[in-house]
C-alpha cells in the first residue's frame, strides 16, 4: 500500500514538472517572437557598435596607467615607487580629499601591509591641499592628475604662489622716486555747542 502511494506521488510530480517545463518553453518562445516583431533592435546589435569604442578607450586608459606606474618607479626611489604602493597610496590620498575617511583607512591598512611608507601619503596629501583651489570637483580628471603629480613630487608648489614668492616687489620704472606714505587725515573735531 505504501509503495503505491509513493508511486502515485512520483507520477504526479513528474507530470507537474513536465507541464511546467513545456509551459515555460512556450512562454519563452512567445516572448522571442514578440520581441522580433516589435522592431526593437536586439541587445547584441547595440553592444556590437559600442564595443570598438569601449575597447579603444579601455586600451588608452590601461596604457596611461602603465605609463604612470613606470614614471613613478623611475622618479621615486624606494617602496613608494612600487606599483602597488602607487596605486593604493594615490587611492588613499584621493579618498581623504573626498572626506571618505573610513574607506581611506581601510586602504591605508592594505598600504601598510605591502610595506609602503606612510610618510609619503602624508607628504602627497599636504601637497594636494596646496593645490586645493585648482581642483575642479566636477571634473574627476583634475583631481586624479593632481594626486598623481603630488605623488610623484610631494614638494610641488602651485604656480601662482611660487611665482609671486620667487619675484621680489620691484619698482615699475628705474627712475621712480619712492612715494612718501600718505599721512592719515586728522579726525574732524566736534563743533562746540552754542552757549546759552
C-alpha atoms as an extended CHARMM CRD file, in Angstrom:
* protein
*
       196  EXT
         1         1  UNK       CA              0.0000000000        0.0000000000        0.0000000000  PROA      1               0.0000000000
         2         2  UNK       CA              2.7470000000        2.3990000000        0.9710000000  PROA      2               0.0000000000
         3         3  UNK       CA              4.6020000000        1.6660000000       -2.2510000000  PROA      3               0.0000000000
         4         4  UNK       CA              1.5310000000        2.5350000000       -4.3710000000  PROA      4               0.0000000000
         5         5  UNK       CA              1.2230000000        5.9110000000       -2.6190000000  PROA      5               0.0000000000
         6         6  UNK       CA              4.8660000000        6.7360000000       -3.3690000000  PROA      6               0.0000000000
         7         7  UNK       CA              4.4830000000        5.6320000000       -6.9940000000  PROA      7               0.0000000000
         8         8  UNK       CA              1.3800000000        7.7700000000       -7.4980000000  PROA      8               0.0000000000
         9         9  UNK       CA              3.0470000000       10.7500000000       -5.7920000000  PROA      9               0.0000000000
        10        10  UNK       CA              6.1180000000       10.3810000000       -8.0510000000  PROA      10              0.0000000000
        11        11  UNK       CA              3.8890000000       10.1260000000      -11.1140000000  PROA      11              0.0000000000
        12        12  UNK       CA              2.0550000000       13.3220000000      -10.1580000000  PROA      12              0.0000000000
        13        13  UNK       CA              5.3330000000       15.1610000000       -9.5250000000  PROA      13              0.0000000000
        14        14  UNK       CA              6.7570000000       14.0050000000      -12.8840000000  PROA      14              0.0000000000
        15        15  UNK       CA              3.5990000000       15.1550000000      -14.6710000000  PROA      15              0.0000000000
        16        16  UNK       CA              3.7410000000       18.5420000000      -12.9060000000  PROA      16              0.0000000000
        17        17  UNK       CA              7.4310000000       19.0280000000      -13.8020000000  PROA      17              0.0000000000
        18        18  UNK       CA              6.8040000000       18.1410000000      -17.4480000000  PROA      18              0.0000000000
        19        19  UNK       CA              3.8560000000       20.5320000000      -17.6540000000  PROA      19              0.0000000000
        20        20  UNK       CA              5.8700000000       23.3120000000      -16.0430000000  PROA      20              0.0000000000
        21        21  UNK       CA              8.7890000000       22.8060000000      -18.4450000000  PROA      21              0.0000000000
        22        22  UNK       CA              6.5570000000       22.8380000000      -21.5240000000  PROA      22              0.0000000000
        23        23  UNK       CA              4.7080000000       25.9620000000      -20.3810000000  PROA      23              0.0000000000
        24        24  UNK       CA              8.0000000000       27.7740000000      -19.7150000000  PROA      24              0.0000000000
        25        25  UNK       CA              9.2570000000       26.9030000000      -23.1820000000  PROA      25              0.0000000000
        26        26  UNK       CA              6.0440000000       28.1990000000      -24.7420000000  PROA      26              0.0000000000
        27        27  UNK       CA              6.2520000000       31.4710000000      -22.8280000000  PROA      27              0.0000000000
        28        28  UNK       CA              9.8920000000       31.9830000000      -23.8230000000  PROA      28              0.0000000000
        29        29  UNK       CA              9.1390000000       31.1950000000      -27.4630000000  PROA      29              0.0000000000
        30        30  UNK       CA              6.2580000000       33.6820000000      -27.3880000000  PROA      30              0.0000000000
        31        31  UNK       CA              8.4430000000       36.4050000000      -25.9000000000  PROA      31              0.0000000000
        32        32  UNK       CA             11.1280000000       35.8190000000      -28.5000000000  PROA      32              0.0000000000
        33        33  UNK       CA              8.6400000000       36.1100000000      -31.3450000000  PROA      33              0.0000000000
        34        34  UNK       CA              7.0400000000       39.2200000000      -29.8510000000  PROA      34              0.0000000000
        35        35  UNK       CA             10.3770000000       40.9960000000      -29.4840000000  PROA      35              0.0000000000
        36        36  UNK       CA             11.3260000000       40.1170000000      -33.0460000000  PROA      36              0.0000000000
        37        37  UNK       CA              8.0990000000       41.7040000000      -34.3100000000  PROA      37              0.0000000000
        38        38  UNK       CA              8.2940000000       44.8020000000      -32.1470000000  PROA      38              0.0000000000
        39        39  UNK       CA             11.0780000000       46.3430000000      -34.2080000000  PROA      39              0.0000000000
        40        40  UNK       CA             13.3660000000       46.9870000000      -31.2550000000  PROA      40              0.0000000000
        41        41  UNK       CA             16.9690000000       46.1130000000      -32.0190000000  PROA      41              0.0000000000
        42        42  UNK       CA             18.3890000000       43.0530000000      -30.3950000000  PROA      42              0.0000000000
        43        43  UNK       CA             20.6720000000       43.8950000000      -27.4630000000  PROA      43              0.0000000000
        44        44  UNK       CA             23.6420000000       42.3780000000      -29.2740000000  PROA      44              0.0000000000
        45        45  UNK       CA             23.3970000000       44.8890000000      -32.1220000000  PROA      45              0.0000000000
        46        46  UNK       CA             23.7070000000       47.8990000000      -29.8060000000  PROA      46              0.0000000000
        47        47  UNK       CA             26.5640000000       46.2970000000      -27.9010000000  PROA      47              0.0000000000
        48        48  UNK       CA             28.4640000000       45.4120000000      -31.0770000000  PROA      48              0.0000000000
        49        49  UNK       CA             28.5710000000       49.0630000000      -32.1240000000  PROA      49              0.0000000000
        50        50  UNK       CA             29.7280000000       50.2600000000      -28.7030000000  PROA      50              0.0000000000
        51        51  UNK       CA             32.4050000000       47.5900000000      -28.1940000000  PROA      51              0.0000000000
        52        52  UNK       CA             35.1110000000       49.0200000000      -30.5240000000  PROA      52              0.0000000000
        53        53  UNK       CA             34.8500000000       52.4630000000      -28.9140000000  PROA      53              0.0000000000
        54        54  UNK       CA             34.9310000000       50.9940000000      -25.4050000000  PROA      54              0.0000000000
        55        55  UNK       CA             37.8490000000       48.7350000000      -26.2790000000  PROA      55              0.0000000000
        56        56  UNK       CA             39.8900000000       51.6640000000      -27.5980000000  PROA      56              0.0000000000
        57        57  UNK       CA             39.0150000000       53.7570000000      -24.5440000000  PROA      57              0.0000000000
        58        58  UNK       CA             39.9910000000       50.9260000000      -22.1730000000  PROA      58              0.0000000000
        59        59  UNK       CA             43.2480000000       50.3320000000      -24.0240000000  PROA      59              0.0000000000
        60        60  UNK       CA             44.1580000000       54.0280000000      -23.8040000000  PROA      60              0.0000000000
        61        61  UNK       CA             43.3140000000       54.1110000000      -20.0900000000  PROA      61              0.0000000000
        62        62  UNK       CA             45.3710000000       50.9680000000      -19.3910000000  PROA      62              0.0000000000
        63        63  UNK       CA             48.3200000000       52.4410000000      -21.3020000000  PROA      63              0.0000000000
        64        64  UNK       CA             48.0450000000       55.6850000000      -19.3100000000  PROA      64              0.0000000000
        65        65  UNK       CA             48.0510000000       53.7380000000      -16.0220000000  PROA      65              0.0000000000
        66        66  UNK       CA             51.0500000000       51.6970000000      -17.1100000000  PROA      66              0.0000000000
        67        67  UNK       CA             52.9060000000       54.8790000000      -18.0500000000  PROA      67              0.0000000000
        68        68  UNK       CA             52.0660000000       56.4610000000      -14.6790000000  PROA      68              0.0000000000
        69        69  UNK       CA             53.3810000000       53.4210000000      -12.7870000000  PROA      69              0.0000000000
        70        70  UNK       CA             56.5610000000       53.3880000000      -14.8810000000  PROA      70              0.0000000000
        71        71  UNK       CA             57.0530000000       57.1200000000      -14.2740000000  PROA      71              0.0000000000
        72        72  UNK       CA             56.6060000000       56.6580000000      -10.5280000000  PROA      72              0.0000000000
        73        73  UNK       CA             59.0960000000       53.7710000000      -10.4670000000  PROA      73              0.0000000000
        74        74  UNK       CA             61.6940000000       55.9180000000      -12.2600000000  PROA      74              0.0000000000
        75        75  UNK       CA             61.2190000000       59.0820000000      -10.2100000000  PROA      75              0.0000000000
        76        76  UNK       CA             60.6320000000       57.7070000000       -6.7110000000  PROA      76              0.0000000000
        77        77  UNK       CA             63.3590000000       55.6910000000       -5.0370000000  PROA      77              0.0000000000
        78        78  UNK       CA             62.2630000000       53.0490000000       -2.5880000000  PROA      78              0.0000000000
        79        79  UNK       CA             58.9930000000       51.2510000000       -1.9760000000  PROA      79              0.0000000000
        80        80  UNK       CA             56.7910000000       54.3230000000       -2.6290000000  PROA      80              0.0000000000
        81        81  UNK       CA             57.5810000000       53.8290000000       -6.3320000000  PROA      81              0.0000000000
        82        82  UNK       CA             56.3470000000       50.2180000000       -6.4050000000  PROA      82              0.0000000000
        83        83  UNK       CA             53.1570000000       49.8380000000       -8.4680000000  PROA      83              0.0000000000
        84        84  UNK       CA             51.1120000000       48.5050000000       -5.5410000000  PROA      84              0.0000000000
        85        85  UNK       CA             52.2290000000       51.3870000000       -3.3310000000  PROA      85              0.0000000000
        86        86  UNK       CA             51.4940000000       53.9280000000       -6.0660000000  PROA      86              0.0000000000
        87        87  UNK       CA             48.0230000000       52.5200000000       -6.7240000000  PROA      87              0.0000000000
        88        88  UNK       CA             46.9940000000       52.1770000000       -3.0820000000  PROA      88              0.0000000000
        89        89  UNK       CA             48.6750000000       55.4040000000       -1.9760000000  PROA      89              0.0000000000
        90        90  UNK       CA             47.0630000000       57.5650000000       -4.6320000000  PROA      90              0.0000000000
        91        91  UNK       CA             43.7380000000       55.9540000000       -3.7970000000  PROA      91              0.0000000000
        92        92  UNK       CA             44.1360000000       56.7650000000       -0.0900000000  PROA      92              0.0000000000
        93        93  UNK       CA             45.0140000000       60.3940000000       -0.8700000000  PROA      93              0.0000000000
        94        94  UNK       CA             42.0260000000       60.7140000000       -3.2330000000  PROA      94              0.0000000000
        95        95  UNK       CA             39.6530000000       59.2170000000       -0.6580000000  PROA      95              0.0000000000
        96        96  UNK       CA             40.9850000000       61.5170000000        2.0560000000  PROA      96              0.0000000000
        97        97  UNK       CA             40.4080000000       64.5120000000       -0.2300000000  PROA      97              0.0000000000
        98        98  UNK       CA             36.8010000000       63.4200000000       -0.7550000000  PROA      98              0.0000000000
        99        99  UNK       CA             36.3030000000       63.0070000000        3.0260000000  PROA      99              0.0000000000
       100       100  UNK       CA             35.7190000000       59.2620000000        2.7460000000  PROA      100             0.0000000000
       101       101  UNK       CA             37.9270000000       58.5390000000        5.7260000000  PROA      101             0.0000000000
       102       102  UNK       CA             36.5230000000       55.1010000000        6.5890000000  PROA      102             0.0000000000
       103       103  UNK       CA             37.4080000000       53.7390000000        3.1630000000  PROA      103             0.0000000000
       104       104  UNK       CA             40.7130000000       55.6190000000        3.1940000000  PROA      104             0.0000000000
       105       105  UNK       CA             41.7070000000       53.9570000000        6.4770000000  PROA      105             0.0000000000
       106       106  UNK       CA             40.8550000000       50.5020000000        5.1040000000  PROA      106             0.0000000000
       107       107  UNK       CA             43.0430000000       51.1930000000        2.0730000000  PROA      107             0.0000000000
       108       108  UNK       CA             45.7310000000       52.5400000000        4.3740000000  PROA      108             0.0000000000
       109       109  UNK       CA             45.7850000000       49.1980000000        6.1980000000  PROA      109             0.0000000000
       110       110  UNK       CA             46.4450000000       47.4540000000        2.8730000000  PROA      110             0.0000000000
       111       111  UNK       CA             49.0630000000       50.0680000000        2.0270000000  PROA      111             0.0000000000
       112       112  UNK       CA             50.8660000000       49.3070000000        5.2800000000  PROA      112             0.0000000000
       113       113  UNK       CA             50.6560000000       45.5370000000        4.6860000000  PROA      113             0.0000000000
       114       114  UNK       CA             52.5460000000       45.9160000000        1.4340000000  PROA      114             0.0000000000
       115       115  UNK       CA             55.3500000000       47.6710000000        3.3160000000  PROA      115             0.0000000000
       116       116  UNK       CA             54.7230000000       51.0390000000        1.7350000000  PROA      116             0.0000000000
       117       117  UNK       CA             55.9290000000       54.2020000000        3.5350000000  PROA      117             0.0000000000
       118       118  UNK       CA             53.2040000000       56.0980000000        5.3700000000  PROA      118             0.0000000000
       119       119  UNK       CA             55.1350000000       59.3440000000        5.2770000000  PROA      119             0.0000000000
       120       120  UNK       CA             54.7300000000       59.5130000000        1.5140000000  PROA      120             0.0000000000
       121       121  UNK       CA             50.9410000000       59.6030000000        1.8680000000  PROA      121             0.0000000000
       122       122  UNK       CA             51.2440000000       62.4430000000        4.3670000000  PROA      122             0.0000000000
       123       123  UNK       CA             53.5260000000       64.4240000000        2.0560000000  PROA      123             0.0000000000
       124       124  UNK       CA             51.3200000000       63.7930000000       -1.0040000000  PROA      124             0.0000000000
       125       125  UNK       CA             48.1810000000       64.8700000000        0.8620000000  PROA      125             0.0000000000
       126       126  UNK       CA             49.9540000000       68.0120000000        2.1200000000  PROA      126             0.0000000000
       127       127  UNK       CA             50.9000000000       68.7700000000       -1.4810000000  PROA      127             0.0000000000
       128       128  UNK       CA             47.3080000000       68.2010000000       -2.6260000000  PROA      128             0.0000000000
       129       129  UNK       CA             45.9760000000       70.6680000000       -0.0570000000  PROA      129             0.0000000000
       130       130  UNK       CA             48.2570000000       73.3370000000       -1.5190000000  PROA      130             0.0000000000
       131       131  UNK       CA             46.5520000000       72.8760000000       -4.8890000000  PROA      131             0.0000000000
       132       132  UNK       CA             43.0020000000       72.8820000000       -3.4750000000  PROA      132             0.0000000000
       133       133  UNK       CA             41.8780000000       75.9440000000       -5.4200000000  PROA      133             0.0000000000
       134       134  UNK       CA             42.9520000000       74.4560000000       -8.7410000000  PROA      134             0.0000000000
       135       135  UNK       CA             40.9340000000       71.2380000000       -8.4040000000  PROA      135             0.0000000000
       136       136  UNK       CA             37.5360000000       71.2520000000      -10.0910000000  PROA      136             0.0000000000
       137       137  UNK       CA             35.2210000000       68.9600000000       -8.0920000000  PROA      137             0.0000000000
       138       138  UNK       CA             33.0390000000       68.3500000000      -11.1540000000  PROA      138             0.0000000000
       139       139  UNK       CA             35.9000000000       67.0330000000      -13.2970000000  PROA      139             0.0000000000
       140       140  UNK       CA             37.4120000000       63.8340000000      -11.9150000000  PROA      140             0.0000000000
       141       141  UNK       CA             40.4810000000       64.0910000000      -14.1430000000  PROA      141             0.0000000000
       142       142  UNK       CA             41.7210000000       67.2490000000      -12.4070000000  PROA      142             0.0000000000
       143       143  UNK       CA             41.7760000000       65.5050000000       -9.0410000000  PROA      143             0.0000000000
       144       144  UNK       CA             43.3520000000       62.3460000000      -10.4620000000  PROA      144             0.0000000000
       145       145  UNK       CA             46.0810000000       64.2200000000      -12.3270000000  PROA      145             0.0000000000
       146       146  UNK       CA             46.8490000000       66.4180000000       -9.3100000000  PROA      146             0.0000000000
       147       147  UNK       CA             47.0100000000       63.3870000000       -6.9820000000  PROA      147             0.0000000000
       148       148  UNK       CA             49.4390000000       61.6980000000       -9.3800000000  PROA      148             0.0000000000
       149       149  UNK       CA             51.5650000000       64.8430000000       -9.6850000000  PROA      149             0.0000000000
       150       150  UNK       CA             51.6990000000       65.1930000000       -5.8950000000  PROA      150             0.0000000000
       151       151  UNK       CA             52.5580000000       61.5090000000       -5.5490000000  PROA      151             0.0000000000
       152       152  UNK       CA             55.4800000000       61.9070000000       -7.9460000000  PROA      152             0.0000000000
       153       153  UNK       CA             56.6650000000       65.2100000000       -6.4150000000  PROA      153             0.0000000000
       154       154  UNK       CA             55.2410000000       65.8970000000       -2.9440000000  PROA      154             0.0000000000
       155       155  UNK       CA             57.2520000000       69.1310000000       -2.7080000000  PROA      155             0.0000000000
       156       156  UNK       CA             55.4230000000       70.7210000000       -5.6660000000  PROA      156             0.0000000000
       157       157  UNK       CA             54.0920000000       74.2460000000       -5.2140000000  PROA      157             0.0000000000
       158       158  UNK       CA             51.1790000000       75.9210000000       -7.0030000000  PROA      158             0.0000000000
       159       159  UNK       CA             52.2910000000       78.1140000000       -9.9110000000  PROA      159             0.0000000000
       160       160  UNK       CA             50.6880000000       81.3530000000       -8.6900000000  PROA      160             0.0000000000
       161       161  UNK       CA             52.1320000000       81.1620000000       -5.1950000000  PROA      161             0.0000000000
       162       162  UNK       CA             55.5500000000       80.0210000000       -6.4210000000  PROA      162             0.0000000000
       163       163  UNK       CA             55.7410000000       82.8400000000       -8.9870000000  PROA      163             0.0000000000
       164       164  UNK       CA             54.7730000000       85.5550000000       -6.5190000000  PROA      164             0.0000000000
       165       165  UNK       CA             57.1290000000       84.2520000000       -3.8150000000  PROA      165             0.0000000000
       166       166  UNK       CA             60.1370000000       83.9910000000       -6.1180000000  PROA      166             0.0000000000
       167       167  UNK       CA             59.8380000000       87.5510000000       -7.5400000000  PROA      167             0.0000000000
       168       168  UNK       CA             60.5510000000       90.3820000000       -5.0990000000  PROA      168             0.0000000000
       169       169  UNK       CA             58.4890000000       93.5430000000       -5.4150000000  PROA      169             0.0000000000
       170       170  UNK       CA             60.3300000000       95.7540000000       -7.9110000000  PROA      170             0.0000000000
       171       171  UNK       CA             59.5680000000       99.3740000000       -8.8720000000  PROA      171             0.0000000000
       172       172  UNK       CA             57.7520000000       99.8490000000      -12.1680000000  PROA      172             0.0000000000
       173       173  UNK       CA             60.4210000000      102.1020000000      -13.6850000000  PROA      173             0.0000000000
       174       174  UNK       CA             64.0920000000      102.6130000000      -12.9830000000  PROA      174             0.0000000000
       175       175  UNK       CA             63.8030000000      106.3670000000      -12.1750000000  PROA      175             0.0000000000
       176       176  UNK       CA             60.8500000000      106.0740000000       -9.8580000000  PROA      176             0.0000000000
       177       177  UNK       CA             61.1470000000      108.0160000000       -6.6530000000  PROA      177             0.0000000000
       178       178  UNK       CA             59.7240000000      106.3730000000       -3.5750000000  PROA      178             0.0000000000
       179       179  UNK       CA             56.4270000000      107.9520000000       -2.7080000000  PROA      179             0.0000000000
       180       180  UNK       CA             56.0230000000      109.1530000000        0.8580000000  PROA      180             0.0000000000
       181       181  UNK       CA             53.3980000000      107.3270000000        2.7650000000  PROA      181             0.0000000000
       182       182  UNK       CA             50.1620000000      109.2150000000        2.9750000000  PROA      182             0.0000000000
       183       183  UNK       CA             49.5790000000      110.5590000000        6.4290000000  PROA      183             0.0000000000
       184       184  UNK       CA             46.1990000000      109.9400000000        7.8870000000  PROA      184             0.0000000000
       185       185  UNK       CA             43.8790000000      112.8960000000        7.7470000000  PROA      185             0.0000000000
       186       186  UNK       CA             43.1180000000      114.4100000000       11.1120000000  PROA      186             0.0000000000
       187       187  UNK       CA             39.8280000000      113.4690000000       12.6020000000  PROA      187             0.0000000000
       188       188  UNK       CA             37.1920000000      116.1310000000       12.4820000000  PROA      188             0.0000000000
       189       189  UNK       CA             36.7950000000      117.8050000000       15.8100000000  PROA      189             0.0000000000
       190       190  UNK       CA             33.3200000000      118.1430000000       17.1490000000  PROA      190             0.0000000000
       191       191  UNK       CA             31.8130000000      121.5790000000       16.7930000000  PROA      191             0.0000000000
       192       192  UNK       CA             31.3630000000      123.3780000000       20.0540000000  PROA      192             0.0000000000
       193       193  UNK       CA             27.8530000000      123.6480000000       21.2730000000  PROA      193             0.0000000000
       194       194  UNK       CA             26.4380000000      127.1850000000       21.2280000000  PROA      194             0.0000000000
       195       195  UNK       CA             26.3550000000      128.7940000000       24.6080000000  PROA      195             0.0000000000
       196       196  UNK       CA             23.0560000000      129.6730000000       26.0740000000  PROA      196             0.0000000000
